[in-house]
PDB file of C-alpha atoms in Angstrom:
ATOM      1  CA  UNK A  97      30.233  75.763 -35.382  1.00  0.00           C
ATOM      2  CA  UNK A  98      30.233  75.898 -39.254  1.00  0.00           C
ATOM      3  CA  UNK A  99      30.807  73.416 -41.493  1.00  0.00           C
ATOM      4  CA  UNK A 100      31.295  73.315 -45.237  1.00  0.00           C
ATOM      5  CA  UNK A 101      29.221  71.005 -47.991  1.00  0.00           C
ATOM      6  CA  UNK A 102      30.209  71.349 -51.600  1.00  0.00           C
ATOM      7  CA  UNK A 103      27.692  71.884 -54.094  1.00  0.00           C
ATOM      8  CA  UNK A 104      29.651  69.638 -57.130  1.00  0.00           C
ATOM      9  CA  UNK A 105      30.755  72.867 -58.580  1.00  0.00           C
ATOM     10  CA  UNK A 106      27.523  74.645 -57.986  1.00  0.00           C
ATOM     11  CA  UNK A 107      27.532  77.677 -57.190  1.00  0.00           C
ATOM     12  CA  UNK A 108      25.857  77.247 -53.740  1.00  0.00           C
ATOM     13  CA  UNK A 109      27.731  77.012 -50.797  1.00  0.00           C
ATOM     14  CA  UNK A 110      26.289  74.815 -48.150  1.00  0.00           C
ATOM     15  CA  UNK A 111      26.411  75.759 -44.524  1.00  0.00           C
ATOM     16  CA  UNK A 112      25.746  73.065 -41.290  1.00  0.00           C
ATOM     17  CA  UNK A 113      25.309  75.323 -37.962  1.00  0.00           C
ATOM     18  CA  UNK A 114      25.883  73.112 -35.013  1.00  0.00           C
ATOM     19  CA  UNK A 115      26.793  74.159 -31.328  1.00  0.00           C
ATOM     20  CA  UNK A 116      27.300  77.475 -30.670  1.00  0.00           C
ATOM     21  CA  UNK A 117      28.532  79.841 -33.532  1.00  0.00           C
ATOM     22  CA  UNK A 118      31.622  81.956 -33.056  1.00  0.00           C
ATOM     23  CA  UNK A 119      33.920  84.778 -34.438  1.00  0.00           C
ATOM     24  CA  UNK A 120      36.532  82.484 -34.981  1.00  0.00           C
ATOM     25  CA  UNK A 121      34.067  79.987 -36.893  1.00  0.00           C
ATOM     26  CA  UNK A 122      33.240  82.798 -39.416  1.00  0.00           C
ATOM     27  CA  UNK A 123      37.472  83.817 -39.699  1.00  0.00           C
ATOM     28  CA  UNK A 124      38.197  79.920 -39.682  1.00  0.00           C
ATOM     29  CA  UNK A 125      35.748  78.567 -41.667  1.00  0.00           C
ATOM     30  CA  UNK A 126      32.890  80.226 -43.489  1.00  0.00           C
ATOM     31  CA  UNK A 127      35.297  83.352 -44.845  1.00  0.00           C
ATOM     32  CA  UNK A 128      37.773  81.163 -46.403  1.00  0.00           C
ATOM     33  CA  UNK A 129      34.908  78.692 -48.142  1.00  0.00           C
ATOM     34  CA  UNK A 130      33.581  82.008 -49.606  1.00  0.00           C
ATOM     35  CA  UNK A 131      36.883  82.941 -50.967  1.00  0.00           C
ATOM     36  CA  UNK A 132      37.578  79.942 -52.647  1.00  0.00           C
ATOM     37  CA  UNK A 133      34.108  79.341 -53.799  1.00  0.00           C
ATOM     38  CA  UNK A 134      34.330  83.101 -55.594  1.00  0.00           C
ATOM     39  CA  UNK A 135      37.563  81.676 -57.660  1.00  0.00           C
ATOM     40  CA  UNK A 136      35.071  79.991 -59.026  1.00  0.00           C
ATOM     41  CA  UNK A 137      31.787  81.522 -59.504  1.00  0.00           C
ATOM     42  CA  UNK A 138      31.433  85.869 -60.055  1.00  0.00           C
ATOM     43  CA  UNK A 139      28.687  85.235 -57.497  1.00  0.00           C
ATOM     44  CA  UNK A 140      27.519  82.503 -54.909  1.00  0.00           C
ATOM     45  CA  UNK A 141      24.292  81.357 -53.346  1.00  0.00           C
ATOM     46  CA  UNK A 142      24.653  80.814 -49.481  1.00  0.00           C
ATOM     47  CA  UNK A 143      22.131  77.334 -48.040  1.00  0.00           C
ATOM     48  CA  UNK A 144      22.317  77.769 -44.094  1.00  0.00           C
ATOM     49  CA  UNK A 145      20.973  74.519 -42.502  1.00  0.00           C
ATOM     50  CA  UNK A 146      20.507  75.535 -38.688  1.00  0.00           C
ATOM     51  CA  UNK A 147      20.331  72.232 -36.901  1.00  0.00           C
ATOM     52  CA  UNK A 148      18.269  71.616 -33.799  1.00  0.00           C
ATOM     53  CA  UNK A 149      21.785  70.892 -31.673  1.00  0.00           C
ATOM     54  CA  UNK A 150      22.659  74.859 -32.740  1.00  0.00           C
ATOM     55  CA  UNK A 151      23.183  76.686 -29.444  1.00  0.00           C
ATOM     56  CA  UNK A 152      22.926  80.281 -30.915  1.00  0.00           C
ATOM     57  CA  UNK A 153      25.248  83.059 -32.021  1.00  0.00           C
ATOM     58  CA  UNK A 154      28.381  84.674 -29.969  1.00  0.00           C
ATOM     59  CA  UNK A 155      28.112  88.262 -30.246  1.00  0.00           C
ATOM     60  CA  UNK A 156      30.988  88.418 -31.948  1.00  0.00           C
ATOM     61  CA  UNK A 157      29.726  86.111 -34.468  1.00  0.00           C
ATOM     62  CA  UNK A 158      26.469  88.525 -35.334  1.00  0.00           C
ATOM     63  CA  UNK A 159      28.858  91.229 -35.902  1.00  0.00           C
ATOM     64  CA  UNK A 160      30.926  88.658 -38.542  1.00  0.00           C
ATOM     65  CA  UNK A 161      27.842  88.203 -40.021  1.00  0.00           C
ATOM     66  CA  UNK A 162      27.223  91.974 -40.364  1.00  0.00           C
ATOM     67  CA  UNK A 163      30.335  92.722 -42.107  1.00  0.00           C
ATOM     68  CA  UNK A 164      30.122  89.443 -43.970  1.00  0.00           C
ATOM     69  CA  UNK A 165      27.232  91.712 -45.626  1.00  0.00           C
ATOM     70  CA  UNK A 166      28.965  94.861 -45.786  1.00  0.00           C
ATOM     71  CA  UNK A 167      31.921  93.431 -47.730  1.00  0.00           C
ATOM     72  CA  UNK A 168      30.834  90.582 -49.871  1.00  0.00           C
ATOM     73  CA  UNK A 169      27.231  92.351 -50.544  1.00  0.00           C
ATOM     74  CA  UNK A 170      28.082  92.476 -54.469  1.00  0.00           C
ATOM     75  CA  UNK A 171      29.181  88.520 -54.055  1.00  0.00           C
ATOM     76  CA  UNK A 172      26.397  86.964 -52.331  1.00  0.00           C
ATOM     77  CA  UNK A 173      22.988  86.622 -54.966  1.00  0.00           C
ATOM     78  CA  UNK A 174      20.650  85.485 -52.192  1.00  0.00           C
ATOM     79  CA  UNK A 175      20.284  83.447 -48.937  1.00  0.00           C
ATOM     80  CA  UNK A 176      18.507  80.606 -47.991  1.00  0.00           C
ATOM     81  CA  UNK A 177      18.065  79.740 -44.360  1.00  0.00           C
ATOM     82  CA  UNK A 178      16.667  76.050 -42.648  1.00  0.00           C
ATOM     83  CA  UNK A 179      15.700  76.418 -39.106  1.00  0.00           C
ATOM     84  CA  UNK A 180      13.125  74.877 -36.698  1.00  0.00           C
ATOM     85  CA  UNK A 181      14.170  76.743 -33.458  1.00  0.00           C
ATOM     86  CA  UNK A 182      11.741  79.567 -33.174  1.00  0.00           C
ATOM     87  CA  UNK A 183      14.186  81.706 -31.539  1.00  0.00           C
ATOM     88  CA  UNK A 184      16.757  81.183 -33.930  1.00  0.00           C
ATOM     89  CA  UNK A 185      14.490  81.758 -36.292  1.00  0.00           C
ATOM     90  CA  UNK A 186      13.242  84.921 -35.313  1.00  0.00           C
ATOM     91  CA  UNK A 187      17.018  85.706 -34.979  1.00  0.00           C
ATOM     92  CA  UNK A 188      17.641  84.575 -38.807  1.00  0.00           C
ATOM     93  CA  UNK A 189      14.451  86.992 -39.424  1.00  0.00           C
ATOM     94  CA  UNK A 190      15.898  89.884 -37.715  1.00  0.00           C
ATOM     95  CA  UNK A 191      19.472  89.680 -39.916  1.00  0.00           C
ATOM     96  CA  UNK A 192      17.926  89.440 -42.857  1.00  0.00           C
ATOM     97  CA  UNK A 193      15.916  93.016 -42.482  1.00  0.00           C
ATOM     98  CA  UNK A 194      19.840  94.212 -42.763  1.00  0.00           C
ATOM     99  CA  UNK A 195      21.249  92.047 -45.608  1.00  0.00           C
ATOM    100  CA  UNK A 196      21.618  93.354 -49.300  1.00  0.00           C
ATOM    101  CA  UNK A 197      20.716  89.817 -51.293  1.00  0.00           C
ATOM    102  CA  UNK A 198      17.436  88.167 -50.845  1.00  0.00           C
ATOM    103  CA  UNK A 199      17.086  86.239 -48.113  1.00  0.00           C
ATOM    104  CA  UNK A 200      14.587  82.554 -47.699  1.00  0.00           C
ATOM    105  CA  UNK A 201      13.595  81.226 -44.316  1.00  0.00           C
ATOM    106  CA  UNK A 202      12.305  77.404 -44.256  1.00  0.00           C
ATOM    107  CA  UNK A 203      11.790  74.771 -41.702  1.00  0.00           C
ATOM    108  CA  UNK A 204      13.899  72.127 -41.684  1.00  0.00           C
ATOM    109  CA  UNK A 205      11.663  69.338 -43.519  1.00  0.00           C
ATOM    110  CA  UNK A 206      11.530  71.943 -46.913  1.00  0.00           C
ATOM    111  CA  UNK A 207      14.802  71.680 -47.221  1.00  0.00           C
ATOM    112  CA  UNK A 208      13.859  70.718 -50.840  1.00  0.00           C
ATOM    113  CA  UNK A 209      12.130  74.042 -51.362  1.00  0.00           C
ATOM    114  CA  UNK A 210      15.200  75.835 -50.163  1.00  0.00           C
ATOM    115  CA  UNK A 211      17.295  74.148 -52.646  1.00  0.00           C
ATOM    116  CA  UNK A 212      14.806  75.203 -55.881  1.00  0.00           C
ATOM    117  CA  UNK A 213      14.337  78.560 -54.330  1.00  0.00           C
ATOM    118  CA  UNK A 214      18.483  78.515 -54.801  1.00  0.00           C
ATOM    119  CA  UNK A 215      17.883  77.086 -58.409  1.00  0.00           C
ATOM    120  CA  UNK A 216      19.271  73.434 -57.060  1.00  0.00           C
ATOM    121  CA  UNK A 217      17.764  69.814 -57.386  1.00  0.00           C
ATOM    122  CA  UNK A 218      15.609  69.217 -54.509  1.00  0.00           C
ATOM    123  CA  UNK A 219      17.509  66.194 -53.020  1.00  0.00           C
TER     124      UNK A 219
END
């Protein structure tokens, strides 16, 4: 499951990933955020935070997240991922090799880092 925090007219949109992720949760949720962020902003930052109750990725979801690439590649500046799990990490690891913005892995606990790495205060 996605759900949307707002940056305060940032440019970064923040991403919690809880339960299991899903087609519809890309459609639903994550899609239209993007939109309405880019009315905004020419380009957007994406902050994943993979939390530890995150139960992996439908594969319908991993194929979102491929076109998610393919059609907002010239939208998306770069990526930065939290995640503990080692499995979904090495997932997270695996996606970005096929991504066309930089992409930032972190634990959990550098969640700071992630945000300066995205050009945000470290709160």
């Amino acid at each position: 499951m996605f759900s949307i925090l707002e940056e305060n007219a940032s440019e970064v949109l923040t991403v919690i990933v809880s339960d299991r992720v899903t087609g519809e949760d890309f459609e639903q949720v994550l899609l239209p955020a993007i939109d309405a962020k880019l009315k905004d902003h020419a380009s957007i930052e994406l902050l994943f935070d993979i939390e530890d109750s995150c139960q992996g990725f439908s594969l319908t979801s991993v194929w979102m997240d491929a076109l998610l690439a393919l059609f907002h590649a010239g939208d998306v500046s770069r990526v930065a991922i939290l995640v503990d799990s080692p499995g979904l990490k090495l997932l997270a690891q695996a996606q970005a090799l096929f991504m066309p913005w930089p992409v930032a892995i972190y634990p959990r606990h550098r969640k700071g880092d992630a945000r300066k790495w995205l050009g945000l205060t470290a709160a």
